[in-house]
């Protein structure tokens, strides 16, 4: 495994084992569930994940800290720096924008920071980083001078070079930062969420169709990047568990999402302890079950899934204190144009 500058190895501990058909990537002993997962473009074969105060890279046998600190309590000071000398208050998401740079959302400080892979140096990038998030966010300014509340997540649209930013709490809203124009503007305001849902949680982008999908507390919404229209795909204002017609489906704390081909989403339904499969063209929702037992509750159960990432025919899922690796069913793998039996 390659070692980045300013990185070091940490002791691994198995927290939880799934059944013999599933592989486990062990996560260090902690009270925190990995907040976001992606394939590591800097070290091929590794997975990159965030754990509140730090960013890690792992191949399952070894894990190292890329940037941030491994303490359990939020640091008092806002510090830019290299590797473990940089401090984060709460990492909610990140995005690798190329092979040498990654954006990291520092939620409680109300900003997105830029990490240089080659030097491990961090710097402020979107918004003004401060000790706590801003009480009076301001969006319609240039990128470095905008103010944000509690950033729950963001997504980077590579083709448009646009960052879609999601805030929760009292100042819930969705904004977009256009890098070429150096401008931040509001797409969906607080009132858009109070009509149907609560907080925006996670985002995934379909660059080919120009759509950004948003997981919100009790369902799924979408943004058309051409006209910035915001549409709720199911219209439940309460928690529940119901498959079937998308508009009538029920979720209980929708979290991480992954995009398959043919407009199919896999959604981590955290409080239902399940993965849900959303077929957008057919407006249908099903539950992903991964063994042959007749007990549906057991065959579909995953302990509080939070985020997920699809790589080839495998799904990497952050659960309670660990990351699990599950093989995609053949029906889902075919949606991304691959034959699982040949991999």
Coordinates of C-alpha atoms in Angstrom, one line a residue:
X1 CA 0.0 0.0 0.0
X2 CA 1.3 3.5 -0.8
X3 CA 1.7 5.9 2.0
X4 CA 0.9 9.5 1.6
X5 CA 3.0 12.2 3.3
X6 CA 2.1 13.0 6.9
X7 CA 0.1 9.7 7.2
X8 CA 0.5 6.9 9.7
X9 CA -1.1 3.5 10.3
X10 CA -3.6 2.8 13.1
X11 CA -4.6 -0.4 14.8
X12 CA -7.6 -2.2 13.3
X13 CA -10.4 -3.8 15.3
X14 CA -13.3 -5.9 14.1
X15 CA -16.4 -4.4 15.5
X16 CA -19.0 -6.6 14.0
X17 CA -19.1 -9.6 11.6
X18 CA -21.8 -10.2 9.0
X19 CA -22.6 -13.7 7.7
X20 CA -20.1 -15.8 5.9
X21 CA -21.2 -14.6 2.4
X22 CA -20.2 -11.0 3.1
X23 CA -16.8 -9.4 3.3
X24 CA -15.9 -6.9 5.9
X25 CA -13.6 -3.9 5.9
X26 CA -12.8 -3.3 9.5
X27 CA -13.1 0.2 11.0
X28 CA -11.2 1.4 14.0
X29 CA -12.9 1.3 17.4
X30 CA -14.9 4.4 17.6
X31 CA -18.3 5.8 18.4
X32 CA -18.7 7.1 14.9
X33 CA -20.1 5.6 11.7
X34 CA -18.2 6.4 8.5
X35 CA -20.1 9.4 7.0
X36 CA -19.1 9.0 3.4
X37 CA -17.3 6.4 1.2
X38 CA -15.7 6.6 -2.3
X39 CA -13.1 4.6 -4.2
X40 CA -9.7 6.2 -3.6
X41 CA -8.4 7.6 -6.9
X42 CA -5.0 8.4 -5.4
X43 CA -4.4 4.8 -4.3
X44 CA -6.2 2.4 -6.7
X45 CA -7.8 -0.5 -4.9
X46 CA -8.3 1.5 -1.7
X47 CA -11.5 3.0 -0.3
X48 CA -11.6 6.5 1.1
X49 CA -14.0 7.3 3.9
X50 CA -14.7 10.1 6.4
X51 CA -15.1 9.6 10.2
X52 CA -16.3 13.0 11.7
X53 CA -12.8 14.4 12.4
X54 CA -10.6 12.7 9.8
X55 CA -10.3 11.3 6.3
X56 CA -9.0 7.7 5.9
X57 CA -7.8 5.3 3.2
X58 CA -8.1 1.6 3.6
X59 CA -7.6 -1.6 1.6
X60 CA -9.3 -3.7 4.3
X61 CA -6.0 -5.0 5.8
X62 CA -4.4 -1.5 6.5
X63 CA -6.0 1.8 7.2
X64 CA -4.2 5.2 7.4
X65 CA -5.2 8.7 8.2
X66 CA -5.0 11.0 5.2
X67 CA -5.9 14.2 6.9
X68 CA -7.4 15.3 10.2
X69 CA -7.1 13.9 13.7
X70 CA -8.5 10.7 15.3
X71 CA -9.7 12.2 18.6
X72 CA -13.3 11.7 19.8
X73 CA -14.0 15.3 20.7
X74 CA -14.3 18.3 18.4
X75 CA -11.2 20.5 18.3
X76 CA -11.6 24.0 19.8
X77 CA -9.6 25.8 17.0
X78 CA -10.0 25.9 13.3
X79 CA -6.6 24.9 11.8
X80 CA -5.4 24.5 8.3
X81 CA -2.4 22.3 7.9
X82 CA -0.8 19.2 6.5
X83 CA -2.1 15.7 7.3
X84 CA -2.8 15.2 11.0
X85 CA -2.0 18.9 11.7
X86 CA -5.3 20.0 10.1
X87 CA -8.4 19.9 12.3
X88 CA -12.1 19.4 11.3
X89 CA -15.2 19.9 13.4
X90 CA -17.5 17.5 11.6
X91 CA -16.8 16.0 8.1
X92 CA -20.2 15.2 6.5
X93 CA -19.1 14.5 2.9
X94 CA -16.2 14.8 0.5
X95 CA -15.7 14.6 -3.3
X96 CA -12.5 13.8 -5.3
X97 CA -12.7 16.3 -8.1
X98 CA -9.6 15.0 -9.9
X99 CA -6.5 12.8 -9.1
X100 CA -4.8 15.4 -7.0
X101 CA -7.6 17.3 -5.2
X102 CA -10.5 16.5 -2.9
X103 CA -13.2 18.8 -1.4
X104 CA -14.2 18.2 2.2
X105 CA -17.3 19.6 3.9
X106 CA -16.5 20.9 7.4
X107 CA -20.1 21.0 8.6
X108 CA -20.0 22.8 11.9
X109 CA -17.6 25.4 10.5
X110 CA -19.9 26.2 7.6
X111 CA -17.4 25.7 4.8
X112 CA -15.9 23.3 2.2
X113 CA -12.2 22.9 2.3
X114 CA -9.7 21.8 -0.4
X115 CA -7.1 19.1 0.2
X116 CA -4.1 18.7 -2.1
X117 CA -3.3 15.0 -2.4
X118 CA 0.4 15.6 -3.2
X119 CA 1.2 17.8 -0.2
X120 CA -1.7 16.9 2.2
X121 CA -2.2 20.6 2.7
X122 CA -5.7 21.9 3.4
X123 CA -7.1 25.3 2.6
X124 CA -10.5 27.2 2.7
X125 CA -12.3 26.9 -0.6
X126 CA -16.1 27.5 -0.5
X127 CA -17.5 29.7 2.2
X128 CA -15.8 31.4 5.2
X129 CA -14.6 28.9 7.7
X130 CA -15.1 29.9 11.3
X131 CA -15.3 28.3 14.8
X132 CA -19.0 27.6 14.4
X133 CA -21.4 27.7 11.4
X134 CA -22.9 31.1 10.5
X135 CA -26.1 32.2 12.2
X136 CA -27.0 34.4 9.2
X137 CA -26.0 32.5 6.0
X138 CA -25.6 34.5 2.8
X139 CA -25.6 32.6 -0.5
X140 CA -25.6 35.2 -3.3
X141 CA -22.0 36.2 -3.1
X142 CA -18.8 34.9 -4.6
X143 CA -17.6 31.4 -3.6
X144 CA -15.0 32.4 -1.0
X145 CA -17.1 35.0 0.8
X146 CA -20.5 33.2 1.0
X147 CA -21.7 32.2 4.5
X148 CA -23.2 28.7 5.2
X149 CA -25.0 27.2 8.1
X150 CA -24.7 23.5 9.0
X151 CA -23.6 21.7 5.7
X152 CA -25.1 18.3 5.6
X153 CA -23.6 17.3 2.3
X154 CA -22.6 18.4 -1.2
X155 CA -22.0 16.9 -4.6
X156 CA -19.6 18.0 -7.4
X157 CA -20.9 18.0 -11.0
X158 CA -17.8 17.4 -13.1
X159 CA -19.2 18.4 -16.4
X160 CA -20.6 21.8 -15.2
X161 CA -17.9 22.3 -12.6
X162 CA -20.7 23.1 -10.1
X163 CA -20.9 22.2 -6.4
X164 CA -24.4 21.6 -5.0
X165 CA -24.4 22.3 -1.3
X166 CA -27.0 21.1 1.2
X167 CA -27.7 22.7 4.6
X168 CA -29.8 21.4 7.4
X169 CA -31.1 22.7 10.7
X170 CA -32.7 26.1 11.0
X171 CA -31.2 27.4 7.7
X172 CA -32.1 24.4 5.5
X173 CA -31.6 25.1 1.9
X174 CA -29.8 23.9 -1.3
X175 CA -27.3 26.2 -3.1
X176 CA -25.0 25.8 -6.0
X177 CA -21.5 27.2 -6.4
X178 CA -20.5 27.7 -10.0
X179 CA -16.7 27.6 -10.0
X180 CA -16.2 29.3 -13.4
X181 CA -18.4 32.2 -12.6
X182 CA -17.2 32.3 -8.9
X183 CA -20.9 32.7 -7.8
X184 CA -23.1 31.0 -5.2
X185 CA -26.9 31.1 -5.6
X186 CA -29.9 29.5 -3.9
X187 CA -31.9 26.7 -5.6
X188 CA -34.3 25.5 -2.9
X189 CA -35.1 27.5 0.3
X190 CA -36.4 26.5 3.7
X191 CA -40.0 26.7 2.6
X192 CA -39.5 24.1 -0.1
X193 CA -38.6 21.5 2.5
X194 CA -41.2 22.4 5.1
X195 CA -44.0 21.6 2.6
X196 CA -43.1 18.0 2.2
X197 CA -39.9 16.9 4.0
X198 CA -37.4 17.9 6.6
X199 CA -33.6 18.0 6.1
X200 CA -31.7 17.2 2.9
X201 CA -29.3 14.4 3.8
X202 CA -27.3 13.2 0.8
X203 CA -26.9 13.8 -2.9
X204 CA -25.9 11.9 -6.0
X205 CA -25.6 13.3 -9.6
X206 CA -26.6 11.8 -12.9
X207 CA -24.4 13.8 -15.2
X208 CA -25.7 12.3 -18.4
X209 CA -29.3 13.3 -17.7
X210 CA -28.6 16.6 -15.9
X211 CA -30.3 15.6 -12.7
X212 CA -29.2 15.7 -9.0
X213 CA -31.0 13.4 -6.6
X214 CA -31.4 14.3 -3.0
X215 CA -32.3 12.0 -0.1
X216 CA -34.4 13.9 2.4
X217 CA -35.7 12.7 5.8
X218 CA -38.7 10.7 4.5
X219 CA -37.9 10.2 0.8
X220 CA -36.3 11.3 -2.4
X221 CA -36.3 14.6 -4.4
X222 CA -34.5 15.7 -7.6
X223 CA -33.1 18.9 -9.0
X224 CA -33.0 19.6 -12.8
X225 CA -29.6 21.3 -13.3
X226 CA -30.8 23.1 -16.4
X227 CA -33.7 25.1 -14.8
X228 CA -32.9 24.5 -11.1
X229 CA -36.4 23.1 -10.5
X230 CA -36.8 21.1 -7.3
X231 CA -39.3 18.2 -7.3
X232 CA -40.3 15.7 -4.6
X233 CA -40.6 12.2 -6.0
X234 CA -42.6 10.8 -3.1
X235 CA -45.0 12.9 -1.1
X236 CA -44.9 11.5 2.4
X237 CA -44.5 13.8 5.4
X238 CA -44.1 11.0 7.9
X239 CA -41.8 8.0 8.5
X240 CA -42.7 4.5 7.4
X241 CA -41.7 1.5 5.4
X242 CA -43.6 0.9 2.1
X243 CA -42.4 -0.5 -1.2
X244 CA -44.3 -0.1 -4.5
X245 CA -45.3 3.0 -6.4
X246 CA -42.6 5.7 -5.9
X247 CA -45.1 8.5 -5.2
X248 CA -46.7 6.5 -2.4
X249 CA -43.5 4.9 -1.0
X250 CA -42.4 5.4 2.6
X251 CA -38.9 5.8 4.0
X252 CA -37.6 6.4 7.5
X253 CA -34.5 8.6 7.4
X254 CA -33.1 8.3 3.8
X255 CA -29.4 8.7 3.9
X256 CA -26.6 7.7 1.4
X257 CA -27.4 7.0 -2.2
X258 CA -25.6 5.4 -5.2
X259 CA -26.5 5.7 -8.9
X260 CA -26.8 2.6 -11.1
X261 CA -27.5 2.7 -14.8
X262 CA -31.0 3.2 -16.3
X263 CA -31.9 5.8 -13.6
X264 CA -31.8 3.4 -10.8
X265 CA -30.9 4.5 -7.3
X266 CA -29.8 2.5 -4.3
X267 CA -30.8 4.3 -1.1
X268 CA -29.7 3.7 2.5
X269 CA -32.9 3.7 4.5
X270 CA -31.2 4.1 7.9
X271 CA -34.0 3.7 10.5
X272 CA -35.6 0.9 8.5
X273 CA -32.3 -0.9 8.5
X274 CA -32.6 -1.6 4.8
X275 CA -31.3 -0.7 1.3
X276 CA -34.1 0.4 -1.0
X277 CA -33.9 0.3 -4.8
X278 CA -35.6 3.1 -6.6
X279 CA -36.4 2.6 -10.3
X280 CA -37.0 6.1 -11.6
X281 CA -38.4 5.4 -15.1
X282 CA -40.9 2.9 -13.7
X283 CA -41.6 4.9 -10.6
X284 CA -41.2 1.9 -8.4
X285 CA -39.4 1.1 -5.0
X286 CA -38.3 -2.3 -3.8
X287 CA -36.1 -3.6 -1.0
X288 CA -32.7 -5.2 -1.6
X289 CA -32.5 -8.6 0.1
X290 CA -29.2 -10.4 0.0
X291 CA -29.7 -14.0 1.1
X292 CA -32.2 -16.8 0.6
X293 CA -33.8 -17.1 4.1
X294 CA -37.6 -17.1 4.2
X295 CA -37.5 -14.5 7.0
X296 CA -37.8 -11.2 5.1
X297 CA -36.8 -9.1 8.1
X298 CA -33.5 -11.0 8.5
X299 CA -32.7 -11.4 4.9
X300 CA -33.1 -7.6 4.2
X301 CA -31.6 -6.3 7.5
X302 CA -28.5 -4.1 7.7
X303 CA -27.8 -2.3 10.9
X304 CA -28.4 1.4 10.2
X305 CA -26.9 1.9 6.8
X306 CA -25.6 5.5 6.4
X307 CA -23.6 5.8 3.2
X308 CA -22.8 3.6 0.2
X309 CA -20.6 3.5 -2.9
X310 CA -20.9 1.2 -5.9
X311 CA -17.7 0.0 -7.5
X312 CA -17.9 -2.6 -10.3
X313 CA -20.3 -5.2 -8.9
X314 CA -19.8 -4.5 -5.2
X315 CA -21.5 -2.1 -2.8
X316 CA -19.5 -0.7 0.0
X317 CA -21.8 0.3 2.9
X318 CA -21.1 2.1 6.1
X319 CA -23.0 0.6 9.0
X320 CA -22.8 1.0 12.7
X321 CA -19.0 1.4 13.3
X322 CA -17.9 -0.5 10.2
X323 CA -17.8 -0.7 6.4
X324 CA -19.3 -3.8 4.8
X325 CA -18.8 -5.0 1.2
X326 CA -21.8 -6.7 -0.4
X327 CA -22.0 -8.3 -3.9
X328 CA -24.7 -6.6 -6.1
X329 CA -27.5 -8.9 -7.2
X330 CA -27.2 -9.9 -10.9
X331 CA -30.3 -7.8 -11.7
X332 CA -28.8 -4.7 -10.2
X333 CA -25.3 -5.3 -11.6
X334 CA -26.8 -5.6 -15.1
X335 CA -28.0 -2.0 -14.7
X336 CA -24.5 -0.8 -14.7
X337 CA -23.5 -2.8 -17.7
X338 CA -21.5 -5.5 -16.1
X339 CA -21.8 -9.2 -15.7
X340 CA -21.1 -10.1 -12.0
X341 CA -20.4 -13.7 -12.8
X342 CA -17.4 -12.7 -15.0
X343 CA -15.9 -10.5 -12.3

